[in-house]
Structure formats: structure tokens, C-alpha cells
PDB file of C-alpha atoms in Angstrom:
ATOM      1  CA  SER A 159     -65.736  50.724   0.683  1.00 46.00           C
ATOM      2  CA  PRO A 160     -67.928  51.946  -2.234  1.00 50.00           C
ATOM      3  CA  THR A 161     -65.352  54.511  -3.428  1.00 50.00           C
ATOM      4  CA  ARG A 162     -62.628  51.945  -3.507  1.00 50.00           C
ATOM      5  CA  ARG A 163     -64.995  49.654  -5.704  1.00 51.00           C
ATOM      6  CA  SER A 164     -66.064  52.232  -8.092  1.00 49.00           C
ATOM      7  CA  SER A 165     -62.173  53.573  -8.634  1.00 48.00           C
ATOM      8  CA  ASP A 166     -61.319  49.681  -9.276  1.00 51.00           C
ATOM      9  CA  LEU A 167     -64.135  49.627 -11.733  1.00 51.00           C
ATOM     10  CA  SER A 168     -63.075  52.748 -13.572  1.00 56.00           C
ATOM     11  CA  ALA A 169     -59.490  51.564 -13.796  1.00 53.00           C
ATOM     12  CA  THR A 170     -60.616  48.219 -15.397  1.00 57.00           C
ATOM     13  CA  LYS A 171     -62.808  49.932 -17.823  1.00 61.00           C
ATOM     14  CA  ALA A 172     -59.821  52.118 -18.707  1.00 56.00           C
ATOM     15  CA  ALA A 173     -57.527  49.150 -19.134  1.00 56.00           C
ATOM     16  CA  GLU A 174     -60.144  47.400 -21.239  1.00 62.00           C
ATOM     17  CA  LYS A 175     -59.987  50.545 -23.654  1.00 63.00           C
ATOM     18  CA  ALA A 176     -56.250  50.690 -23.654  1.00 65.00           C
ATOM     19  CA  GLY A 177     -55.452  48.834 -26.831  1.00 72.00           C
ATOM     20  CA  THR A 178     -53.155  45.788 -27.515  1.00 77.00           C
ATOM     21  CA  VAL A 179     -49.429  45.763 -28.072  1.00 76.00           C
ATOM     22  CA  ILE A 180     -47.641  42.896 -29.445  1.00 79.00           C
ATOM     23  CA  GLY A 181     -43.881  42.282 -29.897  1.00 79.00           C
ATOM     24  CA  ILE A 182     -42.569  39.392 -32.276  1.00 82.00           C
ATOM     25  CA  ALA A 183     -38.935  38.215 -31.648  1.00 78.00           C
ATOM     26  CA  CYS A 184     -37.575  37.089 -34.970  1.00 82.00           C
ATOM     27  CA  GLN A 185     -34.802  34.305 -35.531  1.00 82.00           C
ATOM     28  CA  ASP A 186     -32.238  36.965 -36.495  1.00 83.00           C
ATOM     29  CA  GLY A 187     -32.744  38.871 -33.314  1.00 77.00           C
ATOM     30  CA  ALA A 188     -34.966  41.522 -34.646  1.00 78.00           C
ATOM     31  CA  VAL A 189     -38.043  42.410 -32.825  1.00 79.00           C
ATOM     32  CA  VAL A 190     -41.226  43.707 -34.535  1.00 83.00           C
ATOM     33  CA  LEU A 191     -43.547  45.797 -32.387  1.00 76.00           C
ATOM     34  CA  GLY A 192     -47.154  46.546 -33.376  1.00 78.00           C
ATOM     35  CA  VAL A 193     -50.057  48.450 -31.526  1.00 78.00           C
ATOM     36  CA  SER A 194     -53.715  48.424 -32.154  1.00 75.00           C
ATOM     37  CA  LYS A 195     -55.109  51.690 -33.855  1.00 67.00           C
ATOM     38  CA  PRO A 196     -56.088  54.189 -31.133  1.00 64.00           C
ATOM     39  CA  ILE A 197     -59.444  55.479 -30.415  1.00 61.00           C
ATOM     40  CA  LEU A 198     -59.384  59.099 -31.314  1.00 64.00           C
ATOM     41  CA  HIS A 199     -61.609  61.596 -29.598  1.00 64.00           C
ATOM     42  CA  LYS A 200     -62.166  65.315 -30.096  1.00 67.00           C
ATOM     43  CA  MET A 201     -59.906  66.446 -27.379  1.00 64.00           C
ATOM     44  CA  VAL A 202     -56.654  65.303 -29.030  1.00 64.00           C
ATOM     45  CA  VAL A 203     -55.263  66.446 -32.592  1.00 67.00           C
ATOM     46  CA  PRO A 204     -54.292  63.204 -34.512  1.00 64.00           C
ATOM     47  CA  THR A 205     -51.579  64.896 -36.368  1.00 63.00           C
ATOM     48  CA  THR A 206     -49.511  65.774 -33.223  1.00 63.00           C
ATOM     49  CA  GLY A 207     -48.252  62.270 -32.473  1.00 63.00           C
ATOM     50  CA  SER A 208     -49.709  62.415 -28.900  1.00 64.00           C
ATOM     51  CA  TYR A 209     -51.140  59.044 -29.547  1.00 71.00           C
ATOM     52  CA  LYS A 210     -47.793  57.624 -30.338  1.00 77.00           C
ATOM     53  CA  ARG A 211     -47.255  54.090 -28.658  1.00 81.00           C
ATOM     54  CA  ILE A 212     -43.952  52.939 -29.967  1.00 83.00           C
ATOM     55  CA  HIS A 213     -41.200  54.902 -28.941  1.00 85.00           C
ATOM     56  CA  HIS A 214     -37.384  54.877 -29.923  1.00 86.00           C
ATOM     57  CA  VAL A 215     -35.019  54.830 -26.722  1.00 89.00           C
ATOM     58  CA  HIS A 216     -31.843  54.504 -28.303  1.00 86.00           C
ATOM     59  CA  GLU A 217     -30.153  52.909 -31.287  1.00 84.00           C
ATOM     60  CA  ARG A 218     -30.908  49.359 -30.094  1.00 81.00           C
ATOM     61  CA  ALA A 219     -33.845  49.659 -27.957  1.00 86.00           C
ATOM     62  CA  GLY A 220     -37.524  50.565 -28.212  1.00 85.00           C
ATOM     63  CA  VAL A 221     -40.619  50.679 -25.979  1.00 86.00           C
ATOM     64  CA  ALA A 222     -44.158  49.881 -27.034  1.00 83.00           C
ATOM     65  CA  SER A 223     -46.891  51.241 -24.557  1.00 83.00           C
ATOM     66  CA  THR A 224     -50.499  50.712 -23.611  1.00 79.00           C
ATOM     67  CA  GLY A 225     -52.643  52.312 -20.963  1.00 76.00           C
ATOM     68  CA  PHE A 226     -52.354  55.874 -19.991  1.00 78.00           C
ATOM     69  CA  LEU A 227     -50.308  57.771 -22.363  1.00 78.00           C
ATOM     70  CA  PRO A 228     -48.856  60.308 -19.853  1.00 82.00           C
ATOM     71  CA  ASP A 229     -47.515  57.332 -17.714  1.00 84.00           C
ATOM     72  CA  ALA A 230     -45.945  55.926 -20.956  1.00 85.00           C
ATOM     73  CA  ARG A 231     -44.336  59.180 -21.708  1.00 87.00           C
ATOM     74  CA  VAL A 232     -42.770  59.273 -18.222  1.00 89.00           C
ATOM     75  CA  LEU A 233     -41.457  55.666 -18.626  1.00 90.00           C
ATOM     76  CA  VAL A 234     -40.056  56.303 -22.077  1.00 90.00           C
ATOM     77  CA  SER A 235     -38.332  59.423 -20.671  1.00 92.00           C
ATOM     78  CA  ARG A 236     -36.860  57.414 -17.842  1.00 93.00           C
ATOM     79  CA  ALA A 237     -35.760  54.561 -20.333  1.00 93.00           C
ATOM     80  CA  MET A 238     -34.110  57.498 -22.375  1.00 94.00           C
ATOM     81  CA  ASP A 239     -32.322  58.759 -19.169  1.00 95.00           C
ATOM     82  CA  GLU A 240     -31.074  55.351 -18.094  1.00 94.00           C
ATOM     83  CA  ALA A 241     -29.849  54.693 -21.509  1.00 94.00           C
ATOM     84  CA  SER A 242     -27.867  57.871 -21.970  1.00 95.00           C
ATOM     85  CA  ASP A 243     -26.480  57.620 -18.582  1.00 96.00           C
ATOM     86  CA  TRP A 244     -25.209  54.161 -19.352  1.00 95.00           C
ATOM     87  CA  LYS A 245     -23.685  55.429 -22.550  1.00 95.00           C
ATOM     88  CA  ALA A 246     -22.085  58.361 -20.785  1.00 96.00           C
ATOM     89  CA  GLN A 247     -20.655  56.278 -17.983  1.00 97.00           C
ATOM     90  CA  TYR A 248     -19.568  52.913 -19.891  1.00 96.00           C
ATOM     91  CA  GLY A 249     -19.059  54.023 -23.357  1.00 95.00           C
ATOM     92  CA  THR A 250     -21.495  51.406 -24.833  1.00 93.00           C
ATOM     93  CA  SER A 251     -25.349  50.662 -25.247  1.00 92.00           C
ATOM     94  CA  ILE A 252     -27.131  49.463 -22.224  1.00 91.00           C
ATOM     95  CA  PRO A 253     -27.863  45.703 -22.434  1.00 91.00           C
ATOM     96  CA  PRO A 254     -31.619  45.190 -22.811  1.00 87.00           C
ATOM     97  CA  ASP A 255     -31.984  43.093 -19.662  1.00 89.00           C
ATOM     98  CA  THR A 256     -30.383  45.889 -17.683  1.00 93.00           C
ATOM     99  CA  LEU A 257     -32.700  48.466 -19.127  1.00 92.00           C
ATOM    100  CA  ALA A 258     -35.680  46.295 -18.471  1.00 91.00           C
ATOM    101  CA  ALA A 259     -34.575  45.642 -14.764  1.00 94.00           C
ATOM    102  CA  ARG A 260     -34.020  49.312 -14.164  1.00 94.00           C
ATOM    103  CA  LEU A 261     -37.280  50.320 -15.418  1.00 92.00           C
ATOM    104  CA  GLY A 262     -39.067  47.493 -13.649  1.00 91.00           C
ATOM    105  CA  SER A 263     -37.408  48.610 -10.404  1.00 93.00           C
ATOM    106  CA  TYR A 264     -38.533  52.274 -11.144  1.00 90.00           C
ATOM    107  CA  VAL A 265     -42.306  51.138 -11.793  1.00 88.00           C
ATOM    108  CA  HIS A 266     -42.085  48.740  -8.702  1.00 90.00           C
ATOM    109  CA  TYR A 267     -41.196  51.796  -6.506  1.00 89.00           C
ATOM    110  CA  PHE A 268     -44.546  53.458  -7.187  1.00 85.00           C
ATOM    111  CA  THR A 269     -46.402  50.511  -6.229  1.00 84.00           C
ATOM    112  CA  LEU A 270     -44.707  50.063  -2.850  1.00 86.00           C
ATOM    113  CA  HIS A 271     -45.383  53.659  -1.603  1.00 80.00           C
ATOM    114  CA  GLY A 272     -48.977  54.604  -0.625  1.00 75.00           C
ATOM    115  CA  ALA A 273     -48.219  58.283  -1.527  1.00 79.00           C
ATOM    116  CA  LEU A 274     -47.559  57.532  -5.179  1.00 76.00           C
ATOM    117  CA  ARG A 275     -49.889  56.790  -7.789  1.00 81.00           C
ATOM    118  CA  PRO A 276     -48.781  53.528  -9.573  1.00 76.00           C
ATOM    119  CA  PHE A 277     -48.411  53.466 -13.541  1.00 76.00           C
ATOM    120  CA  GLY A 278     -51.370  52.372 -15.280  1.00 65.00           C
TER     121      GLY A 278
END
């Protein structure tokens, strides 16, 4: 339908403007995250940190995001909840593969159900 095509096009345009995120794994196990400089507009105050794209989840995990920032904030909040719940239940930091699997399942849930908007 024409409306479907226009919404697909607007989503594609939004994704093109989202910016780039890169992560580099070092030999010693450290990971360096980097993001492209955001395009600022007059509706956002740059000093508030609302354009923050690298987030601290817990002492051994972080998240870099691109796309819609409100979606990123929801996913970071979910990651923090998963990490703190794991720490409370097992007394240790959540393994990175477990955190990634849980976040992946959470995001996948939103793509399966038609009444929910997928993250973008």
C-alpha cells in the first residue's frame, strides 16, 4: 500500500541519519567503543547528555547505541535491570553472552507481536 511504502521510506531515511557505532576488541580482552558525532538540532540542549550513545551497564559491561535514542534508553535500562537482577540472584556479574542473549530475546519479542512497535 502507499502508506506502507512511505513509512518504510521514512524508517530508511531515519536509519541513514542514525550515525555509526564501532566496537574494537583488543588482545587483552578490553573493548573500545566509539560513536560518530551526533547531528544536533535546536530542540535538544547539548549539555543535558540526551545524545549520549555509550552507556555503562555494570562494572564489566557497556552498550553503544545508534538509531532512535528513546529506544536505546529503554534497552539500556533493560540491560541494567538484567545485570542487577543477576547480581542479586547469583552474587556475580552477568556473563556478557548471557546479557546479550537476554537483550536479544527482549528485542525479538517486540518484532514477533503486531501490537508492539519494533525497536529502531
